[in-house]
Short mmCIF file of C-alpha atoms and ligand atoms in Angstrom, two decimals:
data_model
loop_
_atom_site.label_atom_id
_atom_site.label_comp_id
_atom_site.label_asym_id
_atom_site.label_seq_id
_atom_site.Cartn_x
_atom_site.Cartn_y
_atom_site.Cartn_z
CA MET A 62 0.01 0.11 0.07
CA ASN A 63 1.39 3.52 -0.88
CA THR A 64 2.72 5.66 2.38
CA ARG A 65 2.13 9.20 0.77
CA ILE A 66 -0.47 10.68 2.98
CA ALA A 67 -2.39 13.73 1.39
CA ILE A 68 -2.79 16.57 3.81
CA PHE A 69 -6.29 18.29 3.24
CA ASP A 70 -6.25 21.72 5.06
CA THR A 71 -9.71 22.97 6.41
CA THR A 72 -8.46 25.77 8.38
CA LEU A 73 -10.20 28.29 6.04
CA ARG A 74 -13.56 26.14 6.61
CA ASP A 75 -14.01 23.82 9.51
CA GLY A 76 -11.33 26.24 11.34
CA GLU A 77 -13.28 29.09 10.54
CA GLN A 78 -16.31 27.87 12.03
CA ALA A 79 -14.70 28.44 15.43
CA PRO A 80 -15.83 31.32 17.49
CA GLY A 81 -13.79 34.33 16.97
CA CYS A 82 -11.54 32.73 13.92
CA SER A 83 -13.69 34.27 10.95
CA MET A 84 -11.35 35.65 8.47
CA THR A 85 -11.82 38.54 5.65
CA VAL A 86 -11.51 37.37 2.17
CA GLU A 87 -7.93 38.82 1.86
CA GLU A 88 -6.96 37.22 5.01
CA LYS A 89 -8.05 33.89 3.64
CA VAL A 90 -6.14 34.50 0.57
CA ARG A 91 -3.20 35.45 2.15
CA LEU A 92 -3.27 32.30 4.52
CA ALA A 93 -4.16 30.01 1.44
CA ALA A 94 -0.97 31.20 -0.45
CA GLN A 95 1.11 30.36 2.75
CA LEU A 96 -0.60 26.83 3.03
CA GLU A 97 0.51 26.49 -0.67
CA GLU A 98 3.76 27.05 0.31
CA LEU A 99 3.90 24.94 3.44
CA GLY A 100 2.79 21.86 0.81
CA VAL A 101 -0.66 21.00 1.53
CA ASP A 102 -2.46 19.02 -0.95
CA VAL A 103 -5.89 20.35 -0.77
CA ILE A 104 -7.20 23.59 0.62
CA GLU A 105 -10.69 23.52 1.99
CA ALA A 106 -11.51 27.40 1.03
CA GLY A 107 -15.15 27.44 2.50
CA PHE A 108 -18.74 26.78 2.33
CA PRO A 109 -19.95 28.90 -0.71
CA ILE A 110 -23.54 28.87 0.18
CA ALA A 111 -23.48 29.87 3.53
CA SER A 112 -22.66 33.48 2.67
CA GLU A 113 -21.59 35.87 0.05
CA GLY A 114 -18.10 36.20 2.21
CA ASP A 115 -17.75 32.55 1.89
CA CYS A 116 -18.46 32.42 -1.78
CA ALA A 117 -16.39 35.28 -2.64
CA ALA A 118 -13.30 34.01 -0.72
CA VAL A 119 -13.78 30.54 -2.36
CA ARG A 120 -13.38 32.22 -5.92
CA ALA A 121 -10.48 34.19 -4.65
CA VAL A 122 -8.32 31.38 -3.15
CA ALA A 123 -9.33 29.10 -6.28
CA GLU A 124 -7.70 31.63 -8.55
CA ARG A 125 -4.62 32.26 -6.00
CA CYS A 126 -3.85 28.73 -5.69
CA GLN A 127 -2.91 26.75 -8.70
CA ARG A 128 -0.63 24.14 -7.31
CA ALA A 129 -2.99 22.83 -4.58
CA THR A 130 -6.53 21.07 -5.03
CA VAL A 131 -8.92 23.94 -3.89
CA ALA A 132 -12.01 22.17 -2.54
CA ALA A 133 -15.38 23.64 -1.80
CA LEU A 134 -18.07 22.21 0.68
CA CYS A 135 -21.94 21.70 -0.06
CA ARG A 136 -24.60 19.97 1.13
CA THR A 137 -26.53 17.50 -1.14
CA THR A 138 -28.92 20.26 -2.65
CA GLU A 139 -28.53 21.37 -6.19
CA GLN A 140 -28.59 24.94 -5.05
CA ASP A 141 -25.37 24.15 -2.77
CA ILE A 142 -23.80 22.24 -5.59
CA VAL A 143 -23.96 24.83 -8.27
CA CYS A 144 -23.15 27.44 -5.90
CA ALA A 145 -19.98 25.64 -4.83
CA ALA A 146 -19.45 24.42 -8.35
CA GLU A 147 -19.66 28.19 -9.61
CA ALA A 148 -17.21 29.30 -6.83
CA LEU A 149 -14.70 26.80 -8.05
CA SER A 150 -14.89 27.48 -11.79
CA ARG A 151 -11.61 29.40 -11.98
CA ALA A 152 -9.68 26.51 -10.01
CA ALA A 153 -6.71 24.70 -11.53
CA ARG A 154 -7.77 21.71 -9.72
CA PRO A 155 -11.20 22.08 -8.10
CA ARG A 156 -12.81 19.40 -5.91
CA LEU A 157 -16.69 19.60 -4.79
CA HIS A 158 -17.09 18.13 -1.19
CA ILE A 159 -20.37 16.80 -0.37
CA PHE A 160 -21.60 15.99 3.14
CA LEU A 161 -24.54 14.10 4.30
CA ALA A 162 -25.29 13.15 7.82
CA THR A 163 -25.63 9.12 8.10
CA SER A 164 -26.47 8.61 11.89
CA ASP A 165 -29.91 7.99 13.10
CA ILE A 166 -29.81 10.85 15.64
CA HIS A 167 -29.00 13.38 12.56
CA LEU A 168 -31.25 11.41 10.35
CA GLU A 169 -34.08 11.72 12.81
CA TYR A 170 -33.71 15.22 14.44
CA LYS A 171 -31.77 17.13 11.90
CA LEU A 172 -32.74 15.98 8.31
CA ARG A 173 -36.12 14.11 9.11
CA LYS A 174 -35.43 11.61 6.42
CA SER A 175 -35.62 7.85 6.32
CA ARG A 176 -32.41 5.98 5.47
CA ALA A 177 -33.61 5.34 1.96
CA GLU A 178 -34.05 8.84 1.52
CA VAL A 179 -30.66 9.64 2.63
CA VAL A 180 -29.03 7.02 0.07
CA ASN A 181 -31.18 8.55 -2.69
CA MET A 182 -29.89 12.19 -1.49
CA ALA A 183 -26.41 10.89 -1.65
CA GLN A 184 -26.69 9.45 -5.09
CA ARG A 185 -28.40 12.72 -6.90
CA GLY A 186 -25.71 14.94 -5.06
CA VAL A 187 -22.74 12.97 -6.22
CA ARG A 188 -24.41 12.43 -9.76
CA LEU A 189 -25.02 16.24 -10.00
CA ALA A 190 -21.29 17.19 -8.58
CA ARG A 191 -19.83 14.80 -11.04
CA ALA A 192 -21.66 16.38 -13.89
CA LEU A 193 -20.07 19.76 -12.78
CA VAL A 194 -16.56 18.81 -11.60
CA GLU A 195 -14.28 15.79 -12.23
CA GLU A 196 -13.27 15.34 -8.53
CA VAL A 197 -15.63 14.64 -5.62
CA GLU A 198 -15.53 13.98 -2.19
CA PHE A 199 -18.22 12.53 -0.12
CA SER A 200 -18.47 12.88 3.71
CA ALA A 201 -20.62 10.70 5.70
CA GLU A 202 -21.39 13.18 8.54
CA ASP A 203 -21.24 11.90 12.14
CA ALA A 204 -20.11 8.61 10.77
CA THR A 205 -18.63 7.54 13.98
CA ARG A 206 -22.06 7.10 15.28
CA SER A 207 -23.71 5.72 12.39
CA GLU A 208 -24.62 2.07 12.04
CA VAL A 209 -21.84 0.66 10.15
CA ASP A 210 -23.89 -1.36 7.66
CA PHE A 211 -25.80 1.61 6.70
CA LEU A 212 -22.82 3.78 6.79
CA CYS A 213 -21.09 1.53 4.18
CA GLU A 214 -24.44 1.41 2.09
CA VAL A 215 -24.23 5.08 1.70
CA LEU A 216 -20.61 5.14 0.79
CA GLU A 217 -21.28 2.55 -1.63
CA ALA A 218 -23.72 4.83 -3.21
CA ALA A 219 -21.67 7.88 -3.41
CA ILE A 220 -18.72 5.69 -4.80
CA ALA A 221 -21.03 4.16 -7.50
CA GLU A 222 -22.05 7.83 -8.67
CA GLY A 223 -18.28 8.37 -9.16
CA ALA A 224 -17.06 10.05 -5.50
CA SER A 225 -13.40 9.17 -5.53
CA ILE A 226 -12.66 10.12 -1.87
CA ILE A 227 -14.75 8.90 0.94
CA ASN A 228 -14.49 10.96 4.30
CA ILE A 229 -15.35 9.20 7.69
CA PRO A 230 -15.61 12.25 9.79
CA ASP A 231 -15.64 11.82 13.74
CA THR A 232 -17.92 14.83 13.79
CA VAL A 233 -18.34 14.98 17.32
CA GLY A 234 -14.99 14.03 18.37
CA TYR A 235 -16.53 10.93 20.21
CA ALA A 236 -14.51 8.04 18.88
CA LEU A 237 -11.28 6.49 20.58
CA PRO A 238 -8.11 5.58 18.69
CA THR A 239 -9.02 1.92 18.52
CA GLU A 240 -12.47 2.23 17.58
CA TYR A 241 -11.94 4.76 14.95
CA GLY A 242 -9.14 2.48 13.31
CA ARG A 243 -11.15 -0.40 13.34
CA LEU A 244 -13.98 1.74 11.49
CA ILE A 245 -11.39 2.66 8.75
CA ARG A 246 -10.18 -0.91 8.60
CA THR A 247 -13.64 -2.11 8.02
CA VAL A 248 -14.74 0.45 5.52
CA ARG A 249 -11.55 -0.26 3.39
CA GLU A 250 -12.16 -4.00 3.74
CA ARG A 251 -15.88 -3.86 2.47
CA LEU A 252 -15.37 -1.06 0.11
CA GLY A 253 -11.75 -0.37 -0.78
CA ARG A 254 -11.27 -3.71 -1.88
CA ARG A 255 -14.08 -3.55 -4.61
CA HIS A 256 -13.01 -0.13 -5.29
CA PRO A 257 -8.91 0.01 -4.93
CA HIS A 258 -9.10 3.42 -6.97
CA ILE A 259 -10.70 5.23 -3.96
CA THR A 260 -9.13 7.36 -1.17
CA ILE A 261 -10.24 7.04 2.36
CA SER A 262 -9.96 9.93 4.26
CA ALA A 263 -9.98 10.57 8.22
CA HIS A 264 -11.73 14.21 9.76
CA CYS A 265 -11.42 14.14 13.45
CA HIS A 266 -12.76 16.81 15.94
CA ASN A 267 -10.84 17.25 19.48
CA ASP A 268 -13.73 16.84 21.67
CA LEU A 269 -11.91 14.34 23.97
CA GLY A 270 -8.59 15.73 22.85
CA LEU A 271 -7.99 12.67 20.70
CA ALA A 272 -8.19 14.24 17.30
CA VAL A 273 -4.65 13.81 16.35
CA ALA A 274 -4.43 10.04 18.16
CA ASN A 275 -7.36 9.04 15.95
CA SER A 276 -6.14 10.52 12.80
CA LEU A 277 -2.81 8.83 13.16
CA ALA A 278 -4.92 5.49 13.93
CA ALA A 279 -6.87 6.15 10.54
CA ILE A 280 -3.51 6.37 8.78
CA GLU A 281 -2.30 3.04 10.24
CA ALA A 282 -5.57 1.46 9.29
CA GLY A 283 -5.46 2.80 5.55
CA ALA A 284 -6.40 6.21 5.46
CA ARG A 285 -4.39 8.06 2.93
CA GLN A 286 -6.03 11.54 3.37
CA VAL A 287 -6.14 13.56 6.68
CA GLU A 288 -8.21 16.43 7.22
CA CYS A 289 -6.96 18.79 9.85
CA THR A 290 -6.35 22.63 10.69
CA VAL A 291 -3.42 25.05 11.63
CA ASN A 292 -3.17 25.23 15.34
CA GLY A 293 -6.09 22.83 15.51
CA ILE A 294 -8.64 25.39 15.12
CA GLY A 295 -12.04 24.52 14.65
CA GLU A 296 -15.67 23.72 15.70
CA ARG A 297 -15.83 23.62 19.59
CA ALA A 298 -12.75 21.97 20.77
CA GLY A 299 -11.09 22.19 17.31
CA ASN A 300 -10.01 19.85 14.30
CA ALA A 301 -6.94 17.58 14.50
CA ALA A 302 -3.97 19.76 14.34
CA LEU A 303 -1.77 19.70 11.12
CA GLU A 304 1.36 20.08 12.63
CA GLU A 305 1.04 17.71 15.16
CA ILE A 306 0.10 14.78 12.56
CA VAL A 307 2.79 15.70 10.44
CA MET A 308 5.54 15.83 13.07
CA ALA A 309 4.25 12.76 14.45
CA CYS A 310 5.27 10.86 11.00
CA VAL A 311 8.27 12.58 10.81
CA VAL A 312 9.39 12.11 14.51
CA ARG A 313 7.90 8.46 14.78
CA ALA A 314 8.81 7.34 11.20
CA ASP A 315 10.09 4.11 12.93
CA ARG A 316 6.29 3.34 13.65
CA LEU A 317 4.67 5.66 11.10
CA PRO A 318 6.49 5.22 7.98
CA PHE A 319 4.38 7.81 5.99
CA GLU A 320 5.43 10.85 4.29
CA THR A 321 3.41 13.85 3.48
CA GLY A 322 4.55 17.00 1.10
CA ILE A 323 4.85 19.53 4.20
CA ARG A 324 7.86 21.45 4.38
CA THR A 325 8.14 21.19 7.93
CA PRO A 326 10.19 24.44 8.47
CA LEU A 327 7.09 26.46 7.44
CA LEU A 328 5.32 24.93 10.24
CA TYR A 329 5.92 27.60 12.75
CA PRO A 330 5.68 30.59 10.49
CA THR A 331 2.21 29.36 9.22
CA SER A 332 0.98 29.01 12.71
CA GLN A 333 2.21 32.41 13.72
CA MET A 334 0.63 33.99 10.45
CA LEU A 335 -2.79 32.10 11.39
CA SER A 336 -2.59 33.42 15.14
CA GLU A 337 -1.75 37.10 13.78
CA ILE A 338 -4.70 36.98 11.41
CA ILE A 339 -7.63 35.62 13.70
CA GLY A 340 -5.89 37.69 16.56
CA PHE A 341 -5.25 35.14 19.33
CA SER A 342 -2.16 32.87 19.80
CA VAL A 343 -1.75 29.05 20.60
CA GLN A 344 -1.65 28.09 24.21
CA PRO A 345 2.00 28.12 25.25
CA ASN A 346 2.38 24.51 25.94
CA LYS A 347 0.78 23.59 22.28
CA ALA A 348 2.72 20.81 20.99
CA ILE A 349 5.15 21.81 17.82
CA VAL A 350 4.13 25.53 17.76
CA GLY A 351 3.57 26.75 21.43
CA ARG A 352 5.75 29.26 22.85
CA ASN A 353 7.15 26.87 25.40
CA ALA A 354 7.33 23.84 22.98
CA PHE A 355 11.28 23.99 22.92
CA ALA A 356 11.84 26.23 26.18
CA HIS A 357 13.77 24.83 29.19
CA GLU A 358 13.70 25.95 32.47
CA ALA A 359 14.69 23.35 34.95
CA GLY A 360 18.32 23.57 35.75
CA ILE A 361 18.59 19.72 35.25
CA HIS A 362 16.93 19.93 31.70
CA GLN A 363 18.87 23.11 30.80
CA HIS A 364 22.46 21.35 31.61
CA GLY A 365 21.28 18.48 29.50
CA VAL A 366 20.32 20.51 26.66
CA LEU A 367 23.17 22.79 26.46
CA SER A 368 25.28 19.79 26.50
CA ASN A 369 23.47 17.85 23.84
CA PRO A 370 19.74 19.13 22.74
CA LEU A 371 18.81 15.25 22.20
CA CYS A 372 19.08 14.73 26.34
CA TYR A 373 15.43 16.25 26.20
CA GLU A 374 14.37 16.94 22.64
CA ILE A 375 12.72 14.73 20.56
CA MET A 376 12.82 17.33 17.28
CA THR A 377 14.68 20.31 16.84
CA PRO A 378 13.08 24.14 16.82
CA GLU A 379 14.83 24.48 13.46
CA SER A 380 12.69 21.50 11.97
CA VAL A 381 9.49 23.42 12.48
CA GLY A 382 11.00 26.79 11.52
CA ALA A 383 10.43 27.94 15.55
CA PRO A 384 12.75 30.45 17.06
CA VAL A 385 15.97 28.74 18.60
CA ASP A 386 16.05 30.33 22.11
CA ARG A 387 15.47 27.07 24.09
CA ILE A 388 16.67 28.22 27.52
CA VAL A 389 14.12 30.19 29.70
CA LEU A 390 16.02 31.61 32.67
CA GLY A 391 13.97 31.35 35.69
CA LYS A 392 14.12 30.34 39.28
CA HIS A 393 14.78 26.28 38.36
CA SER A 394 17.92 27.44 35.96
CA GLY A 395 21.29 26.17 37.02
CA ARG A 396 24.45 27.75 36.87
CA HIS A 397 25.31 26.44 33.39
CA ALA A 398 22.55 28.18 31.89
CA LEU A 399 23.28 31.32 33.66
CA ALA A 400 26.93 31.20 32.70
CA GLN A 401 25.99 30.56 28.91
CA ARG A 402 23.59 33.53 28.45
CA TYR A 403 26.18 35.83 30.23
CA ALA A 404 28.69 34.53 27.73
CA GLU A 405 26.22 35.02 24.94
CA LEU A 406 25.73 38.35 26.27
CA GLY A 407 29.32 39.19 26.00
CA HIS A 408 30.12 38.78 29.75
CA PRO A 409 31.93 35.56 30.25
CA LEU A 410 31.82 35.08 34.19
CA ALA A 411 34.96 33.66 36.08
CA PRO A 412 33.67 31.01 38.48
CA ALA A 413 33.89 33.38 41.56
CA GLU A 414 31.69 35.83 39.82
CA LEU A 415 29.39 33.53 38.50
CA GLU A 416 29.03 32.24 41.95
CA ALA A 417 28.20 35.66 43.30
CA ILE A 418 25.77 36.72 40.62
CA TYR A 419 23.89 33.09 40.82
CA LYS A 420 22.85 34.00 44.18
CA LYS A 421 21.28 37.44 43.45
CA PHE A 422 19.87 35.80 40.21
CA ILE A 423 17.82 33.41 42.37
CA ARG A 424 16.80 35.98 44.79
CA LEU A 425 15.47 37.96 41.78
CA ALA A 426 13.77 34.87 40.03
CA ASP A 427 11.94 34.14 43.09
CA ARG A 428 10.24 37.57 42.79
CA LYS A 429 9.81 37.37 38.77
CA LYS A 430 8.58 34.78 36.96
CA LYS A 431 11.09 35.29 33.93
CA ILE A 432 14.23 36.76 33.77
CA TYR A 433 15.09 38.76 30.85
CA ASP A 434 18.57 39.82 29.64
CA GLN A 435 18.06 43.52 30.80
CA ASP A 436 17.69 41.90 34.43
CA LEU A 437 21.05 40.10 33.86
CA LEU A 438 22.83 43.14 32.74
CA ALA A 439 21.24 45.01 35.63
CA LEU A 440 22.59 42.39 38.01
CA LEU A 441 26.05 42.53 36.74
CA HIS A 442 26.17 46.45 36.53
CA ALA A 443 25.08 46.33 40.27
CA ARG A 444 27.76 44.20 40.92
CA THR A 445 30.46 45.96 39.50
CA SER A 446 29.17 49.44 40.20
CA ALA A 447 29.78 50.89 43.76
CA PRO A 448 26.88 51.68 46.13
CA ARG A 449 25.09 54.63 45.56
CA ASN A 450 25.68 56.43 48.68
CA GLU A 451 29.56 55.53 48.90
CA PRO A 452 31.71 58.28 47.29
CA THR A 453 33.35 56.67 44.29
CA ARG A 454 37.04 56.82 44.47
CA PRO A 455 38.52 59.15 41.63
CA THR A 456 39.96 56.92 39.11
CA VAL A 457 43.62 57.39 38.91
CA PRO A 458 45.60 57.38 35.50
CA HIS A 459 48.08 54.70 35.60
CA TRP A 460 50.76 56.90 34.18
CA SER A 461 50.62 59.25 37.31
CA GLY A 462 52.68 56.40 39.41
CA ALA A 463 50.11 56.80 42.22
O1 LIG B 37 -17.23 17.45 11.01
C1 LIG B 37 -17.63 17.24 10.20
O2 LIG B 37 -18.38 16.52 9.83
C2 LIG B 37 -17.56 18.06 8.85
C3 LIG B 37 -17.96 17.70 7.55
C4 LIG B 37 -18.66 18.77 7.07
C5 LIG B 37 -17.01 17.06 6.88
O3 LIG B 37 -16.81 19.09 9.04
ZN1 LIG B 38 -15.62 19.05 10.87
#
């Protein structure tokens, strides 16, 4: 089986659906250009029927991005599909992404449709979409809470009408990795064998904090496309984080021997660009792109990292494009880190000097959470300059003979 995983980025669609994450058309185009540079395979640019803005954004992204596939979301109705196809008309590689719920709870309370009607809606929707665009993806919304025989029946109907990518969303973030992996394997065994050309896709939400684990389980079970977002933004607790899936495959290539087209040094700059656009940053301890992801404060860790970063780092900040200032000085820091920072500031310290400054540093660090370079320079200056109310002795030029 091939080992190339297609990265389907839905930051501009599912990500943007998160409260406070909406973007203007210009912002979406700017981020889409960066995503293309990053190397994603598919950019889901929006849900055109949802609003004029979404429609305009899909059109603008489709015009701007000529390498990546640009996808537009739609339900199975003619109005949705025609609108999405129209928005994609200038795309070099357009994809219509049709979704329809398959769980009983959605059929009863949201769609108010019978199972037979849902099969019929899937067939008609995919048929129309294929008449307009070559590449069609079908998503069975709430797949993980759907009865598996019915799920496969709907997917089979979508494939028969020409869908070549079938997506199995964990819409409510309910699945556990073992369960989700088993579901993907079941779909692959039942449908993939009969239709070897189709791609199975994973789409995981993070309500239980398992979106990335579930996406990796899906890849191991045969999914060859993962849907994810930068910084993991998305509905409720978010979607699977793109940077975490990609780096898991890079760092644990021994257990996850899969490749993506992502240029990993662009992960951090892309995360930063998104934060700047939506106006809020990721939590400091966020894996891969958080401010503290490569920061070490504890003295023992700092000593280890200074001797060899591999002691406490499983990947380098450079590999994801993060700034290389690993050492955070605080009350847990040791003499090694302090000496190194003074040397970097141009003030190498003799052992006795270091010892004296270290004591003051710890007293200061007890009061202040973080110690900055200015604080270190102030400590050094306070030590070398005379106390304020003691008269300073006039300096005597050395040639005076005094
Ligand atoms: O979570 C979900 O089910 C979705 C679909 C529209 C793919 O976002
Ligand atoms: Zn979703």
